[in-house]
Tab-separated table of C-alpha atoms and ligand atoms in Angstrom:
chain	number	residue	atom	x	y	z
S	111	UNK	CA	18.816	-9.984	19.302
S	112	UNK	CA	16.442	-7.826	17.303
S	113	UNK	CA	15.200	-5.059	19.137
S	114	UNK	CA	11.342	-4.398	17.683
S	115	UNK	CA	10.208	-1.832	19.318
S	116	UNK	CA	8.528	-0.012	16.829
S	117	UNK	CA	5.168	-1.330	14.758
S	118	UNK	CA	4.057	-0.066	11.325
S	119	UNK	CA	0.535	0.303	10.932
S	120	UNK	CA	-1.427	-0.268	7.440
S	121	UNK	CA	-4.921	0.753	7.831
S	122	UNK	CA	-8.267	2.087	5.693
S	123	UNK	CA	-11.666	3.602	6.362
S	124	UNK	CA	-14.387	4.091	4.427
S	125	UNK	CA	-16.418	6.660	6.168
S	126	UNK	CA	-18.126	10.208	5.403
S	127	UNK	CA	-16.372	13.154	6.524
S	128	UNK	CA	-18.413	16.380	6.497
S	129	UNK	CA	-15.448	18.214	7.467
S	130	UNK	CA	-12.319	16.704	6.124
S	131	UNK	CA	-10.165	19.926	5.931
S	132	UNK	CA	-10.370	20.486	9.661
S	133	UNK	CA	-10.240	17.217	10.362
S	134	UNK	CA	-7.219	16.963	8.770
S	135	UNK	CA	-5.739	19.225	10.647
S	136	UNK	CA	-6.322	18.047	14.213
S	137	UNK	CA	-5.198	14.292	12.918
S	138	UNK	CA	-2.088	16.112	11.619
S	139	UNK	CA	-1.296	17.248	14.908
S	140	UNK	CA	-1.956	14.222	16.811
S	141	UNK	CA	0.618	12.708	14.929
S	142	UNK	CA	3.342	15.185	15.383
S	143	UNK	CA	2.485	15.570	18.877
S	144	UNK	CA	2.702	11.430	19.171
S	145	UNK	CA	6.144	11.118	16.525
S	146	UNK	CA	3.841	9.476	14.207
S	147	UNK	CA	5.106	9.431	11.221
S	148	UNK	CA	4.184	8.135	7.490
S	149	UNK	CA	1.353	9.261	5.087
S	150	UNK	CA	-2.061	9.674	5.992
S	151	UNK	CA	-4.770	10.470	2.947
S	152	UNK	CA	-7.923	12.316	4.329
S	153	UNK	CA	-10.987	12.836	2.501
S	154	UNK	CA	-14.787	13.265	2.295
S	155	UNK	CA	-14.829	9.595	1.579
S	156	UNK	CA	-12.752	8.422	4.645
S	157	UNK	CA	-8.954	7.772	6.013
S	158	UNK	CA	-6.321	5.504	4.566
S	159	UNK	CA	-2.619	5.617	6.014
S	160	UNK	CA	0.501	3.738	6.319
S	161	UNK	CA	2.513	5.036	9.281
S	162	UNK	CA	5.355	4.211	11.641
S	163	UNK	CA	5.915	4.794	15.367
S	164	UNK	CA	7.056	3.672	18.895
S	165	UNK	CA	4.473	0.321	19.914
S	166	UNK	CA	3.265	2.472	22.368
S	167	UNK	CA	2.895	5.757	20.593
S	168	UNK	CA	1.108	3.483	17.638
S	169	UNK	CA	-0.923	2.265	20.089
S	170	UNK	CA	-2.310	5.838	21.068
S	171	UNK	CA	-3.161	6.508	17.866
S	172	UNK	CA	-5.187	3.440	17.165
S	173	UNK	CA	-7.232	4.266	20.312
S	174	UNK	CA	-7.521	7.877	18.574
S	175	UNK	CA	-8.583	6.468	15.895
S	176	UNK	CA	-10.918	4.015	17.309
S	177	UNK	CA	-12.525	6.679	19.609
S	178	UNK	CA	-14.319	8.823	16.669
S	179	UNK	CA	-17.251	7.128	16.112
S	180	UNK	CA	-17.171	7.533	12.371
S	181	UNK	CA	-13.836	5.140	12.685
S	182	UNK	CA	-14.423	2.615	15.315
S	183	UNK	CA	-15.200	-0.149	12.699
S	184	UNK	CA	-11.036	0.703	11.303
S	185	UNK	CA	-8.862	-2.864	11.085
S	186	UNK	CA	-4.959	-2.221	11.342
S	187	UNK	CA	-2.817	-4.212	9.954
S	188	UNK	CA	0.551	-4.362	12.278
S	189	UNK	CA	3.871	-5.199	11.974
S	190	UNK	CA	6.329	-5.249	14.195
S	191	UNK	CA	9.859	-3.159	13.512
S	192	UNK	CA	13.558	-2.194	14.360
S	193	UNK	CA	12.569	1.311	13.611
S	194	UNK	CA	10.364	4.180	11.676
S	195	UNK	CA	9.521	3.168	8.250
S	196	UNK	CA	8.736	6.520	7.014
S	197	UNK	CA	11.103	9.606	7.910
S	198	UNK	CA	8.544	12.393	7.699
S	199	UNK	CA	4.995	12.537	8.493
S	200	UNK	CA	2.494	13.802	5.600
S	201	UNK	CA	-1.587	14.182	5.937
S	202	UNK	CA	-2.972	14.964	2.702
S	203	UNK	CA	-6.672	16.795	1.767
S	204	UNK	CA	-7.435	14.472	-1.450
S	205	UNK	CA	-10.727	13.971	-3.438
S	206	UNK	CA	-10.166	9.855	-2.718
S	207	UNK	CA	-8.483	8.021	-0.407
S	208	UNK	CA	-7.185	5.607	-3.425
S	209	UNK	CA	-7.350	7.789	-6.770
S	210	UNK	CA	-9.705	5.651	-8.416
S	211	UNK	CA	-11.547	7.490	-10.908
S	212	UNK	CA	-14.718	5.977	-9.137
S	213	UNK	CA	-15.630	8.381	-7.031
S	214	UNK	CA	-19.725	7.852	-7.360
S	215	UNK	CA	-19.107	4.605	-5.655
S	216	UNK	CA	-19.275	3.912	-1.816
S	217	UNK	CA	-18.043	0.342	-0.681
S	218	UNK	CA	-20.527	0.972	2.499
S	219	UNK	CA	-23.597	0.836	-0.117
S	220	UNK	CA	-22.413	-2.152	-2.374
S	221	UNK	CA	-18.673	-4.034	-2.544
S	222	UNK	CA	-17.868	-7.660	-3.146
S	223	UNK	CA	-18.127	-9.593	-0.160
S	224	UNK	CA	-15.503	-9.587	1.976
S	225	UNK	CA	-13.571	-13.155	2.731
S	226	UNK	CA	-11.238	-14.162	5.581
S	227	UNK	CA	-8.351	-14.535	4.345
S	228	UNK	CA	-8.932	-18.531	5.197
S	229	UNK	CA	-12.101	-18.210	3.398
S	230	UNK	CA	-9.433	-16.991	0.641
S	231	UNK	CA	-7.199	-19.812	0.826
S	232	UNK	CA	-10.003	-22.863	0.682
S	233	UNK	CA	-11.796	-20.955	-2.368
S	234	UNK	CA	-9.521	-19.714	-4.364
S	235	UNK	CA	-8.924	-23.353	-6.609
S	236	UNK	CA	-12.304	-23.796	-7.021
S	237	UNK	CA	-12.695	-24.654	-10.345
S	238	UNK	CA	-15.709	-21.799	-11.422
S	239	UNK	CA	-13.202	-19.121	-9.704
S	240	UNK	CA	-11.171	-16.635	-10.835
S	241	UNK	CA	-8.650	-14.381	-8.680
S	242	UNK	CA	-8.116	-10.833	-10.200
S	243	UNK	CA	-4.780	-8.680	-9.070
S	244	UNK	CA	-6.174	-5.003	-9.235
S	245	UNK	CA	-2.893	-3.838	-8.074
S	246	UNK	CA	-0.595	-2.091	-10.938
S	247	UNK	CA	2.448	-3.737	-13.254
S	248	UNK	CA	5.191	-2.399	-10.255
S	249	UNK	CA	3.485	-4.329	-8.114
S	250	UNK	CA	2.280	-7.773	-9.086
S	251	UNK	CA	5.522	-7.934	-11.157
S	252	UNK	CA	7.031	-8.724	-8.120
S	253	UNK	CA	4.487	-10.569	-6.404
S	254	UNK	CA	0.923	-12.122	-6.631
S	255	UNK	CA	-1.487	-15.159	-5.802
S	256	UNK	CA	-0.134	-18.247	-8.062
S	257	UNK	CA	-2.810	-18.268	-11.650
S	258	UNK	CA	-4.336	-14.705	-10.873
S	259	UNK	CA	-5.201	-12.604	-13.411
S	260	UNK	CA	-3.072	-9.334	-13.881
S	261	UNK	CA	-3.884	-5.929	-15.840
S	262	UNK	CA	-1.699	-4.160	-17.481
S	263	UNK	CA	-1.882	-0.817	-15.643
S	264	UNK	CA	0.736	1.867	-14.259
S	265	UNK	CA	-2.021	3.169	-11.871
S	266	UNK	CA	-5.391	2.001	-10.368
S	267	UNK	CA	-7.115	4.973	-11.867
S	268	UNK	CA	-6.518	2.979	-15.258
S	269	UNK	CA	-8.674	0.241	-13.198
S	270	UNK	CA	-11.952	0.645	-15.007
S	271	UNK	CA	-10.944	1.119	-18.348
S	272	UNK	CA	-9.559	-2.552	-18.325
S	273	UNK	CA	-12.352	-4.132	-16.882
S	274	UNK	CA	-13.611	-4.032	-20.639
S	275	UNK	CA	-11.325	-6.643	-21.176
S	276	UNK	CA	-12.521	-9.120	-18.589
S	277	UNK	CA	-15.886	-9.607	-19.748
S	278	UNK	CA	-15.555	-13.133	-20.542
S	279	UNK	CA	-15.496	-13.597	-16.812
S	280	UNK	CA	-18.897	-12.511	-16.023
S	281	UNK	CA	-20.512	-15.665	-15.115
S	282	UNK	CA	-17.792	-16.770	-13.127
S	283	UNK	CA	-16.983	-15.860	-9.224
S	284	UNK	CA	-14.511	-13.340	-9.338
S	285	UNK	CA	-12.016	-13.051	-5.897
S	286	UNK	CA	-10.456	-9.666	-5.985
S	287	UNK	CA	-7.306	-8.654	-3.879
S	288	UNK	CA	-4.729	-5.780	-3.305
S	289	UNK	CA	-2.058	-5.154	-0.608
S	290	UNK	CA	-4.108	-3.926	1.949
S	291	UNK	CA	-7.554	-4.425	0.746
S	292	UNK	CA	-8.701	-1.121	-0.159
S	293	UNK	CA	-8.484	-0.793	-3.643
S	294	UNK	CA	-10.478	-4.005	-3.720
S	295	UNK	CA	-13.666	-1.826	-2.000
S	296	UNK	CA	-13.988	-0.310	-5.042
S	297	UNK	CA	-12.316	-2.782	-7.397
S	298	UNK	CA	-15.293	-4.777	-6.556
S	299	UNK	CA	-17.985	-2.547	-6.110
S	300	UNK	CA	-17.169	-1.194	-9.445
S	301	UNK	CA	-17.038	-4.717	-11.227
S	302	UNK	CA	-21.202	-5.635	-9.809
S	303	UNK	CA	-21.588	-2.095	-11.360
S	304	UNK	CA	-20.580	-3.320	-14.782
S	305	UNK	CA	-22.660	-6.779	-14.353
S	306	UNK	CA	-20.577	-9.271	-12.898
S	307	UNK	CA	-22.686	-10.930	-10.199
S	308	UNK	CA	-20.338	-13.312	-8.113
S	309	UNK	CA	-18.041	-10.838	-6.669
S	310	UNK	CA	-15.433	-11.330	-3.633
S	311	UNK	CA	-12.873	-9.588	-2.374
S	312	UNK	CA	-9.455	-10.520	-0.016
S	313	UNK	CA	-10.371	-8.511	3.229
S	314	UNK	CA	-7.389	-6.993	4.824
S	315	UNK	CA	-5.690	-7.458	1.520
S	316	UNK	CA	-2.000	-9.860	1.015
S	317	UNK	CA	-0.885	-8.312	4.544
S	318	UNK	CA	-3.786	-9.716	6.692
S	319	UNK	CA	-3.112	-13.246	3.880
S	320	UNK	CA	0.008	-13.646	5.257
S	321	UNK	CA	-0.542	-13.663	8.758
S	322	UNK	CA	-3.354	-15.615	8.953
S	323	UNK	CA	-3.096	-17.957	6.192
S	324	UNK	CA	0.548	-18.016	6.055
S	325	UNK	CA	1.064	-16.485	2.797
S	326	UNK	CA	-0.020	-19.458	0.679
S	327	UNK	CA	0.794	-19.490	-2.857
S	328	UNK	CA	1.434	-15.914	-3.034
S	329	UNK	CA	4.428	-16.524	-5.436
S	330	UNK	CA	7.303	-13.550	-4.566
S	331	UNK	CA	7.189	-10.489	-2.296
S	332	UNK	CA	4.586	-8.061	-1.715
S	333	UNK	CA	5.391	-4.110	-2.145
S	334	UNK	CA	4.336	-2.030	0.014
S	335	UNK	CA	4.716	1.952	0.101
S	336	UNK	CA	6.999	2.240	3.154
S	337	UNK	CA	10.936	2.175	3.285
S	338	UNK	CA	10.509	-1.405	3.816
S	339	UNK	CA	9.193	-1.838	0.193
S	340	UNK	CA	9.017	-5.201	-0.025
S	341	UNK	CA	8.025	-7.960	2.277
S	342	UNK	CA	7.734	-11.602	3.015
S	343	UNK	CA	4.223	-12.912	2.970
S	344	UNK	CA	4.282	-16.484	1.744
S	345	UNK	CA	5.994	-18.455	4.702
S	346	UNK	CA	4.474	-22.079	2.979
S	347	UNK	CA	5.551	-22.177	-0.439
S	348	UNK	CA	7.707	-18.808	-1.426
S	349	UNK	CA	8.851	-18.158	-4.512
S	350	UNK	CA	10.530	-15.648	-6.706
S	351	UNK	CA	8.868	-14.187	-9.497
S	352	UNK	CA	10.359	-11.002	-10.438
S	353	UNK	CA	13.787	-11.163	-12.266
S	354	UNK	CA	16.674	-8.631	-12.235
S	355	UNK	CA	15.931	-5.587	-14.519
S	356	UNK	CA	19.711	-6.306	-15.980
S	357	UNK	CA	19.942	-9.632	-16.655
S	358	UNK	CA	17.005	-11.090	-16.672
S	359	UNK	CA	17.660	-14.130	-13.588
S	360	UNK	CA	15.298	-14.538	-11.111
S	361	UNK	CA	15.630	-11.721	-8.334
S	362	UNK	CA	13.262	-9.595	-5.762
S	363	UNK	CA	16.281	-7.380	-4.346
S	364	UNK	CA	14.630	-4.380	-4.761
S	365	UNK	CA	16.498	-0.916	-5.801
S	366	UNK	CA	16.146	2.307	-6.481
S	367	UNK	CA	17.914	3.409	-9.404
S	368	UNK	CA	21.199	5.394	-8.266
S	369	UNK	CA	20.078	8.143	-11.354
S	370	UNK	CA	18.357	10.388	-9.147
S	371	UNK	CA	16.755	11.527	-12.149
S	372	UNK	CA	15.692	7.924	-13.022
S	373	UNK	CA	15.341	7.055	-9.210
S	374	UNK	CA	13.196	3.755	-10.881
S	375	UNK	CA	12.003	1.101	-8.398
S	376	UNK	CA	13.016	-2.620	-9.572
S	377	UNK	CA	14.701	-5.579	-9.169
S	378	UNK	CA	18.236	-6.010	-9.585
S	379	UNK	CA	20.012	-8.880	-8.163
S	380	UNK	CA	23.555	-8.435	-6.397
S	381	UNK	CA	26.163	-8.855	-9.179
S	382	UNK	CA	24.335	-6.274	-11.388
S	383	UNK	CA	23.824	-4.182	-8.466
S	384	UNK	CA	28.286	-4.116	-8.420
S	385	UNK	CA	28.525	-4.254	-11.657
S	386	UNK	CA	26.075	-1.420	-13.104
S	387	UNK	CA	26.767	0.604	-9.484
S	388	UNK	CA	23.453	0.159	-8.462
S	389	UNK	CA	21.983	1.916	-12.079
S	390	UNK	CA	19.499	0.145	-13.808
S	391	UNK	CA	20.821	0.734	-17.221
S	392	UNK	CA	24.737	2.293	-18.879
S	393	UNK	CA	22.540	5.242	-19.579
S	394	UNK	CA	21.797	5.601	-15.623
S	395	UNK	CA	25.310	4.674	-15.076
S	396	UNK	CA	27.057	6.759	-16.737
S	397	UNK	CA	24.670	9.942	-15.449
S	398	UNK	CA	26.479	12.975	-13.818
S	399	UNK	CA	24.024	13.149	-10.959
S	400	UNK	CA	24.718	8.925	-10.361
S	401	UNK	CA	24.652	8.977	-6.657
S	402	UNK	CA	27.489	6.484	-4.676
S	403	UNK	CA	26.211	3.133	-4.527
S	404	UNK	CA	26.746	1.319	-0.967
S	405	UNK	CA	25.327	-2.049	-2.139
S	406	UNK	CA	21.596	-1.593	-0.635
S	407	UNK	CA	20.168	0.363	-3.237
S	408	UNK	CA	18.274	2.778	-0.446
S	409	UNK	CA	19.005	6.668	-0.566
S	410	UNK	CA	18.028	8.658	2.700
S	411	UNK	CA	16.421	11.213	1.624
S	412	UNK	CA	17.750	14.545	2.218
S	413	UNK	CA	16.279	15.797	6.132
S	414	UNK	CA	18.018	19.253	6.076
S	415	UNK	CA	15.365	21.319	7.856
S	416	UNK	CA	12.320	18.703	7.921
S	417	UNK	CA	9.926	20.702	10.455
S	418	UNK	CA	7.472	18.322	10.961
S	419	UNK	CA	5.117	21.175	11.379
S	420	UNK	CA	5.349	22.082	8.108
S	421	UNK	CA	1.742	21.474	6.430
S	422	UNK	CA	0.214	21.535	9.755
S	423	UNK	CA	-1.526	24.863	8.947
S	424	UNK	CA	-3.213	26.868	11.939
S	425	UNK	CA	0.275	27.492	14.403
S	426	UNK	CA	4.051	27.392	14.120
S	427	UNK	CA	5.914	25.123	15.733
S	428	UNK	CA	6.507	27.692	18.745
S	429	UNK	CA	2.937	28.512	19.441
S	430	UNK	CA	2.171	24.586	20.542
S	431	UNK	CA	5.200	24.062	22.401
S	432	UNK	CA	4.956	26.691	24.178
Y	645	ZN	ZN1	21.170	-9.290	-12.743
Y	646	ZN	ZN1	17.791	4.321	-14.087
């Protein structure tokens, strides 16, 4: 029997932080103190985390959470696990909590409106609809709603510039989604900016999709930016989209190059995966760093004196334990 006594939490908040440096801080330590682990992005503009941890420790820290005023309105989206799906914990100071590029913006002043993800499902083949994938190439490559509309873009920072291109969709209601939902805050907001007036959004993103509407024609896996790094959404209809980086058949077994150099994220399907040693291409193959391929495609990463401390800035590990 599975043993699932772990959860992974997915979670965003939009919400001012006067003092998101020392804030930082103090959250960094709750999670250290709690074996929290995963990364956590802090800024002026709010929270936005993936992390792993014991149910009950992950439990704590949604009360903690929950408990600052400025964050009691924060949805998580769980999952339940054999284990951590991070194995270090990082909380970052950044200038967004998704680089966007669109920083003038605040999703608690004007975003698309939010729809259940059953709202989603019954509107989404309408025939004056559109759905729009704001997510980037590595990522809707491998998975997205059946007939959305995908950009050509290595990063969500390169978000606005292709909105130029969707102008012919102006008069039409446009139903934004993401993984998680937060990119869509000011995916959206930004597209009323540039005169599109029927705006939506997926709230709680393909994860919160696929537990409450099953998953339904989302066609392939959803990434996601844990160790897990793809998953199963679409329990209805699946499908597979992606196809094997090699040879071109049909294939979401997802690997990391074994070029540590190249180290590229795609899908390779099993007899590559022997054949090419788990490499993506002869070049990667035949590198001197090629790493020893075990047939998953996953490479620990190196631990050797992880202090978890490390980045927590005001004591050494000695000074709170003691
Ligand atoms: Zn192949
Ligand atoms: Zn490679």
């Amino acid at each position: 029997m599975e043993n699932k006594d772990y959860q992974i939490l997915l979670y965003y908040c939009y919400a001012k932080i006067d003092n998101p440096e020392e804030y930082r801080e103090q959250h960094h330590l709750f999670c250290i103190e709690n074996n929290i682990r995963g990364r956590i992005i802090i800024s002026d503009e709010g929270l936005n985390g993936t992390v792993s941890g014991l149910k009950e420790d992950t439990e704590k820290y949604m009360a903690y959470i929950h408990a600052d005023p400025r964050f009691a309105k924060t949805e998580f989206k769980i999952d339940e696990s054999e284990g951590h799906a991070f194995t270090k914990i990082h909380v970052r100071y950044k200038p967004e909590i998704v680089h966007s590029a669109l920083r003038h913006l605040d999703p608690n002043v004007r975003t698309g409106k939010h729809l259940e993800p059953e709202e989603f499902r019954k509107m989404k083949d309408q025939e004056d609809v559109v759905i729009l994938d704001v997510r980037s190439n590595y990522e809707h490559e491998l998975g997205r709603f059946k007939n959305a509309i995908t950009l050509d873009i290595d990063n969500f920072r390169d978000f606005p510039e292709k909105v130029k291109e969707l102008d012919h969709l102006k008069g039409k209601k446009v139903l934004t989604y993401c993984t998680g939902g937060i990119k869509c805050e000011k995916a959206s907001a930004f597209l009323l900016e540039q005169g599109f007036e029927d705006v939506y959004q997926l709230h709680g993103g393909i994860i919160k999709y696929g537990k409450e509407a099953q998953g339904e024609d989302f066609e392939g896996k959803c990434y996601v930016f844990d160790n897990r790094i793809a998953v199963e959404v679409n329990s209805v209809n699946p499908t597979v989209v992606s196809k094997c980086h090699v040879c071109s058949t049909p294939s979401d077994r997802m690997v990391n190059c074994a070029n540590p150099t190249c180290n590229i994220h795609v899908p390779i399907c099993e007899s590559c995966g022997d054949k090419m040693e788990g490499a993506c291409s002869t070049e990667c193959k035949e590198h001197p760093e090629k790493r020893p391929y075990d047939g998953t495609g996953y490479y620990q990463k190196n631990l050797n004196g992880y202090n978890p401390y490390k980045g927590w800035k005001r004591g050494s590990a000695k000074e709170l334990s003691s």
